[in-house]
mmCIF file with all atom_site columns, C-alpha atoms in Angstrom:
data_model
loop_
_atom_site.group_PDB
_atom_site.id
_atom_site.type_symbol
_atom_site.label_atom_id
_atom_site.label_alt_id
_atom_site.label_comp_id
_atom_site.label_asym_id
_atom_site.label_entity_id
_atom_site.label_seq_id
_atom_site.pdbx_PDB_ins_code
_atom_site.Cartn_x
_atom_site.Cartn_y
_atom_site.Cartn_z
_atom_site.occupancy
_atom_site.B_iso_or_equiv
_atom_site.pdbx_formal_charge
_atom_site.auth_seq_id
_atom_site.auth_comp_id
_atom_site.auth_asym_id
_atom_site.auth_atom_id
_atom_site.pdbx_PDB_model_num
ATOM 1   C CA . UNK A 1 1   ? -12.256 12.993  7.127   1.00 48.00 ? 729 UNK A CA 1
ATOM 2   C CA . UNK A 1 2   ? -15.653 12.127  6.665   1.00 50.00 ? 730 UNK A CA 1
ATOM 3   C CA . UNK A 1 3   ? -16.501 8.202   5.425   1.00 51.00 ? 731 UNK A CA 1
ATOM 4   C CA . UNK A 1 4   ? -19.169 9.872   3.142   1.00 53.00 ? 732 UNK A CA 1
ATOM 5   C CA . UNK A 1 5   ? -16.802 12.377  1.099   1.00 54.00 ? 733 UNK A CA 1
ATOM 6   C CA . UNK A 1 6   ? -14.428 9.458   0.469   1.00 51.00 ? 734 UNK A CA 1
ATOM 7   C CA . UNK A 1 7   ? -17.700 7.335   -1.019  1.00 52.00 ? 735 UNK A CA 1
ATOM 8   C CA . UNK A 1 8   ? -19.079 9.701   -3.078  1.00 58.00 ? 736 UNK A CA 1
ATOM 9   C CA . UNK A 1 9   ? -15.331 10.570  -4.606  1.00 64.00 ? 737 UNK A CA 1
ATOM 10  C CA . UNK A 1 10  ? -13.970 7.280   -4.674  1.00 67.00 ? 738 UNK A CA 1
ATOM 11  C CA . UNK A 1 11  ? -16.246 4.440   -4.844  1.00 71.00 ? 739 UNK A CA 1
ATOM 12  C CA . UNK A 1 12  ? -19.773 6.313   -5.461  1.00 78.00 ? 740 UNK A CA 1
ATOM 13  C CA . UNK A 1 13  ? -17.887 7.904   -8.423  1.00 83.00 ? 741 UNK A CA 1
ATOM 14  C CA . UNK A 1 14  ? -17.018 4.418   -10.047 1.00 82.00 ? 742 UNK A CA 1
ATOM 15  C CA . UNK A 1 15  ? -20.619 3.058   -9.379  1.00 85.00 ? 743 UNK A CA 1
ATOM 16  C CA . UNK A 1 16  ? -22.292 6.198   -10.693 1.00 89.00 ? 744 UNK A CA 1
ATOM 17  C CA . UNK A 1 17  ? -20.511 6.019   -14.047 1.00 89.00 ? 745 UNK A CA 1
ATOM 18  C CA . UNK A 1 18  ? -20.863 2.408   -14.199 1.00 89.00 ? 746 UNK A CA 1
ATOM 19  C CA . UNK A 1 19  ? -24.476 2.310   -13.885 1.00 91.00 ? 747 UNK A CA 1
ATOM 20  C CA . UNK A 1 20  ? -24.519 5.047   -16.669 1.00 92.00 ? 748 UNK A CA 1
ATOM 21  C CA . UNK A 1 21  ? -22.468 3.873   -18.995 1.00 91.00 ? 749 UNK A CA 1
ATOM 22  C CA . UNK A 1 22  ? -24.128 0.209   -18.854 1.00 91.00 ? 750 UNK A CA 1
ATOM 23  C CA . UNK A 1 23  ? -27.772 1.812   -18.649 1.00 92.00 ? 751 UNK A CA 1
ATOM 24  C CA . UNK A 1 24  ? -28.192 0.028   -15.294 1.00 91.00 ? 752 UNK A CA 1
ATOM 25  C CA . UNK A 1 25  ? -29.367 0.882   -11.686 1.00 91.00 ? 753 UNK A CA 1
ATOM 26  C CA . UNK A 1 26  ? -27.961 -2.799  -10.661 1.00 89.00 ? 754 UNK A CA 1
ATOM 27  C CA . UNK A 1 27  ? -24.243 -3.602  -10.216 1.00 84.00 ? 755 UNK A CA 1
ATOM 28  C CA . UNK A 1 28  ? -25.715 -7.417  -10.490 1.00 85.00 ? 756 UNK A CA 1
ATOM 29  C CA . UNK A 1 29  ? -26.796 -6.635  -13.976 1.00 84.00 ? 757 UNK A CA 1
ATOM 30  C CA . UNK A 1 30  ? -23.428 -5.543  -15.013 1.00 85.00 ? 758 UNK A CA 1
ATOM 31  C CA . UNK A 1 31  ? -21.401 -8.475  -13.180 1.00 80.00 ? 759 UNK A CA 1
ATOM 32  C CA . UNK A 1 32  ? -23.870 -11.518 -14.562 1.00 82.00 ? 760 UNK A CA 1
ATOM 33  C CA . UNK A 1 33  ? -24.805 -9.705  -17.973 1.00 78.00 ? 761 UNK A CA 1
ATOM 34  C CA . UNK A 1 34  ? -21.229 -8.576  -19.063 1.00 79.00 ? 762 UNK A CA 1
ATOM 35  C CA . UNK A 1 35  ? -21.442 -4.741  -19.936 1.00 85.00 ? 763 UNK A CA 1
ATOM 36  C CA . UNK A 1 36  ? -19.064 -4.282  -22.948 1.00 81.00 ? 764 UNK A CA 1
ATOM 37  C CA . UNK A 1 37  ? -17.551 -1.189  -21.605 1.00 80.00 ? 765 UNK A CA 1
ATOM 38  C CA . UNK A 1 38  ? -17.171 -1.974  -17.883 1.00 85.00 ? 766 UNK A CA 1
ATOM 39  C CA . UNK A 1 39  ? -15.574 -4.943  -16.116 1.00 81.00 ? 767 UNK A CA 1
ATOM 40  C CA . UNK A 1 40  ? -16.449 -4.997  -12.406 1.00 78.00 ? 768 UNK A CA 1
ATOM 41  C CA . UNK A 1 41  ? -12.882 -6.496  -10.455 1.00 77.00 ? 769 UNK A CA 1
ATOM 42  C CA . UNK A 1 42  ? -13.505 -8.406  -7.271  1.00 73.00 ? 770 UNK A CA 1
ATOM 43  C CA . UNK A 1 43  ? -12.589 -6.146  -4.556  1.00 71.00 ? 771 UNK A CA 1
ATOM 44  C CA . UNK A 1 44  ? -9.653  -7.911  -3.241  1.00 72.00 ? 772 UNK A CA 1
ATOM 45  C CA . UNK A 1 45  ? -7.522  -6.173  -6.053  1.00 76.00 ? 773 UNK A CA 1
ATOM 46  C CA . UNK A 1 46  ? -8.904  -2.737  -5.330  1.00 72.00 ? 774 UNK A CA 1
ATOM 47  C CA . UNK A 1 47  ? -9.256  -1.855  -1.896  1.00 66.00 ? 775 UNK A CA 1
ATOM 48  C CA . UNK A 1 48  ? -6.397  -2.739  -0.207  1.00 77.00 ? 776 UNK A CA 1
ATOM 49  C CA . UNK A 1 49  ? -6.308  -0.800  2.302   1.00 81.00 ? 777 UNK A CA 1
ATOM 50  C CA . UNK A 1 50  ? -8.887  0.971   3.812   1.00 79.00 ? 778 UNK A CA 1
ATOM 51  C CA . UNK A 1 51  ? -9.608  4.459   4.239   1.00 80.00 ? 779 UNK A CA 1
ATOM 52  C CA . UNK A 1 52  ? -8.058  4.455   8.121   1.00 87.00 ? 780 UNK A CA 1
ATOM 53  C CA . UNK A 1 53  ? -5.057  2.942   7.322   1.00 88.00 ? 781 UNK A CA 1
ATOM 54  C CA . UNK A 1 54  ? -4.205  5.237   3.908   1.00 87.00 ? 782 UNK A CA 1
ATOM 55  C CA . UNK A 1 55  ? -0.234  5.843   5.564   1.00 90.00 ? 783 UNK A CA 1
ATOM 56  C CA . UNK A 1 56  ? 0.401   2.339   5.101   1.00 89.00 ? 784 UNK A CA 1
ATOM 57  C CA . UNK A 1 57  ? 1.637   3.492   1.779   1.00 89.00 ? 785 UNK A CA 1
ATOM 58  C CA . UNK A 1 58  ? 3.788   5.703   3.154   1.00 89.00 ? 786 UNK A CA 1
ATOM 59  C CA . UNK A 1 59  ? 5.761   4.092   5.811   1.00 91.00 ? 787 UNK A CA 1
ATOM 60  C CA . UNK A 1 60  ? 9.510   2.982   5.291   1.00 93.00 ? 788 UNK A CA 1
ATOM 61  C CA . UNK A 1 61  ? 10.197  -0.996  4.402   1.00 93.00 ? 789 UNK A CA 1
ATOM 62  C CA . UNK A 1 62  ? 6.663   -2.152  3.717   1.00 90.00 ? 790 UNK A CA 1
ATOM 63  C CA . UNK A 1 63  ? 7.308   -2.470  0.085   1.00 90.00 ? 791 UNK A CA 1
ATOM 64  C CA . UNK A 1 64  ? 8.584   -5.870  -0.858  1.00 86.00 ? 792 UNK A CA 1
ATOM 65  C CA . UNK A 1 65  ? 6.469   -7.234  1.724   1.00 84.00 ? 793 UNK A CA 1
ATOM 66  C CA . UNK A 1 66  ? 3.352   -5.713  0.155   1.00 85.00 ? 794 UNK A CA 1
ATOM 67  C CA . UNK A 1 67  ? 4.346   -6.688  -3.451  1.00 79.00 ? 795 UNK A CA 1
ATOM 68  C CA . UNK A 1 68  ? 4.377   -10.435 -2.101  1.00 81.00 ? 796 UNK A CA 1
ATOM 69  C CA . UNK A 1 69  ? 1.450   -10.204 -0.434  1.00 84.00 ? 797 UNK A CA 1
ATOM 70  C CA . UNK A 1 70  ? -0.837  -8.083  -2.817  1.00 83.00 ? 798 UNK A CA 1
ATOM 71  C CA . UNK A 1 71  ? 0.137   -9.795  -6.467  1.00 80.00 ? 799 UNK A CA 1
ATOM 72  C CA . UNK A 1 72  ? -3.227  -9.645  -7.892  1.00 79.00 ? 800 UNK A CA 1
ATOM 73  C CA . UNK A 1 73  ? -3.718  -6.075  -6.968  1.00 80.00 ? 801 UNK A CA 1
ATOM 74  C CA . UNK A 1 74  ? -5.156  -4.229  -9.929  1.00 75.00 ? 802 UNK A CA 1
ATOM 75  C CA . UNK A 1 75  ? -5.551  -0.579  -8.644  1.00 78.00 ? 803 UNK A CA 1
ATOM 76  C CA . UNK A 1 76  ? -4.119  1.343   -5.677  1.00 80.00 ? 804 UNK A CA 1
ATOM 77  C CA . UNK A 1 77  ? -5.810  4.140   -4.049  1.00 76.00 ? 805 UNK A CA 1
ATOM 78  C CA . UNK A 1 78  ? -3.677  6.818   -2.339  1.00 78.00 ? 806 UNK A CA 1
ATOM 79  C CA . UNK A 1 79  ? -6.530  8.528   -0.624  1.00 72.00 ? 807 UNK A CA 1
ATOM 80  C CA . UNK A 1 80  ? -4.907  11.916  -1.862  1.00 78.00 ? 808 UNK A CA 1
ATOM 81  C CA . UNK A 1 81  ? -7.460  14.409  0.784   1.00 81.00 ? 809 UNK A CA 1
ATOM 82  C CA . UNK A 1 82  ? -5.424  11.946  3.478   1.00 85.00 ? 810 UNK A CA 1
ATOM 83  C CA . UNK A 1 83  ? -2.270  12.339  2.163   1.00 87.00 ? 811 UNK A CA 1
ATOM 84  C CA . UNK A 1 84  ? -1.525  15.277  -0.186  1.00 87.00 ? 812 UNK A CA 1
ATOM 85  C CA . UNK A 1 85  ? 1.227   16.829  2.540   1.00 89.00 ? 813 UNK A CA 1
ATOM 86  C CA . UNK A 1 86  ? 2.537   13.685  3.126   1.00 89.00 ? 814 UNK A CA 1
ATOM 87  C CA . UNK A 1 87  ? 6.562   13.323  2.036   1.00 88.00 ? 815 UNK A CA 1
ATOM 88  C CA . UNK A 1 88  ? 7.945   10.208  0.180   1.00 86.00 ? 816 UNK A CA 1
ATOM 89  C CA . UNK A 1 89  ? 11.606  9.819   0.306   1.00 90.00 ? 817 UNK A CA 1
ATOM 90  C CA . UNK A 1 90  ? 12.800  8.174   -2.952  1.00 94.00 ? 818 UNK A CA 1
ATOM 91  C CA . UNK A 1 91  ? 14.303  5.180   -2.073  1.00 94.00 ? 819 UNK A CA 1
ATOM 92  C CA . UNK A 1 92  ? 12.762  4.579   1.438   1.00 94.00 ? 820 UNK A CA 1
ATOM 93  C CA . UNK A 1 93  ? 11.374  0.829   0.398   1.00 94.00 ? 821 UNK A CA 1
ATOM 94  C CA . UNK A 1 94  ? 8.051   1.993   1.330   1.00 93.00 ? 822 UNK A CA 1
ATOM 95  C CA . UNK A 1 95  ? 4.803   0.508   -0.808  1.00 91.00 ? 823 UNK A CA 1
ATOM 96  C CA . UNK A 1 96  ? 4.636   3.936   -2.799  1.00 90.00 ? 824 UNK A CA 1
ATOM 97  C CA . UNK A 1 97  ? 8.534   3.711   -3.464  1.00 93.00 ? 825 UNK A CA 1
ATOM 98  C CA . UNK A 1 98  ? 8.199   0.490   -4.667  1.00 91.00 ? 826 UNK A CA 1
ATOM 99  C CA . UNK A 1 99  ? 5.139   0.737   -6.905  1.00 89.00 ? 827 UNK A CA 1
ATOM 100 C CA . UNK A 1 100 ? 6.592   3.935   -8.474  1.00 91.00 ? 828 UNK A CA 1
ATOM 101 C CA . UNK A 1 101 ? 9.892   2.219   -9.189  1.00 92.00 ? 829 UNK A CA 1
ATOM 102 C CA . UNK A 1 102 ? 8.324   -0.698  -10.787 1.00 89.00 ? 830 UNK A CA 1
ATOM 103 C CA . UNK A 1 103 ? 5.676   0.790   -12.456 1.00 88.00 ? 831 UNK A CA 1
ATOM 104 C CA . UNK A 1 104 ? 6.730   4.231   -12.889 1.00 91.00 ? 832 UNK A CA 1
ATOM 105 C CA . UNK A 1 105 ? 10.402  3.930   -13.807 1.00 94.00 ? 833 UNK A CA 1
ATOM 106 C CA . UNK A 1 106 ? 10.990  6.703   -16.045 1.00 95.00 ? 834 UNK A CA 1
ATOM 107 C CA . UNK A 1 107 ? 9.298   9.388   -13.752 1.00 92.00 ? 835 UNK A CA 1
ATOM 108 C CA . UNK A 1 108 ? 10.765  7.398   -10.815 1.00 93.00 ? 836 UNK A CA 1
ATOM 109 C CA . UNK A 1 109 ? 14.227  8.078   -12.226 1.00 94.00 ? 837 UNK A CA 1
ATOM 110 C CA . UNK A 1 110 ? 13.502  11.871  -13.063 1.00 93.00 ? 838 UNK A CA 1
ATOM 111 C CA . UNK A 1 111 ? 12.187  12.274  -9.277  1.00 91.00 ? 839 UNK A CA 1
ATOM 112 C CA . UNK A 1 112 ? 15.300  10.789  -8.292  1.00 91.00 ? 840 UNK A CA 1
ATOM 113 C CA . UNK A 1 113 ? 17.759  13.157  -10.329 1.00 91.00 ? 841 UNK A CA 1
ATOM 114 C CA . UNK A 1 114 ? 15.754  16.131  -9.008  1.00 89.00 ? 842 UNK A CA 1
ATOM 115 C CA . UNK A 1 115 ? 14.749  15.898  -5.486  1.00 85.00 ? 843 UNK A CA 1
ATOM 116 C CA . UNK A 1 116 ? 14.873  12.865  -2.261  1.00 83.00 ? 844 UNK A CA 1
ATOM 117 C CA . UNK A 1 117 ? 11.034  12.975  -1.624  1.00 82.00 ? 845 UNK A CA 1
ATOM 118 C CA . UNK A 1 118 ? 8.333   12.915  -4.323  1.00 77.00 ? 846 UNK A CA 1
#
């Protein structure tokens, strides 16, 4: 996968509508003037992993660690292009597994009554 697709998708996408919404060409502007209808988070809750290492979500066990490690975390990308084939077993402790369970409980439940991957 190409660096650039994920910017202008991920990252470009979120600055591009920022800057419009907040009449602005400078991030600065919105992060020391305040926009009213965008808050700018520091990064550390938004990319947590990068692009390279996307199947860290995936993996089996990494979950509780993750959830100790990453308690301010605001957002979670799932670099979807990377992993849109990529099985989930319900249940497998993994970082997705975890996040789904805890913050997705009711559709966590229904995944579990219907199917052992999401």
């Amino acid at each position: 996968m190409c660096v650039a697709t994920w910017v202008v998708n991920g990252p470009g996408a979120a600055t591009a509508i920022a800057k419009k919404v907040c009449g602005t060409e400078d991030l600065n502007e919105i992060l020391l003037h305040h926009c009213a209808n965008v808050t700018l988070r520091p990064l550390k809750e938004m990319q947590l992993f990068g692009w390279p290492d996307w199947n860290n979500y995936f993996q089996d066990n990494k979950g509780e660690r993750f959830a100790e490690e990453h308690q301010d975390a605001f957002i979670v990308h799932l670099y979807n292009k990377l992993s849109q084939k990529t099985p989930i077993r319900i249940g497998n402790k993994g970082i997705y597994d975890e996040i789904a369970k805890a913050h997705c409980p009711i559709t966590y439940a229904a995944a579990k009554r219907r199917a052992y991957f999401f």
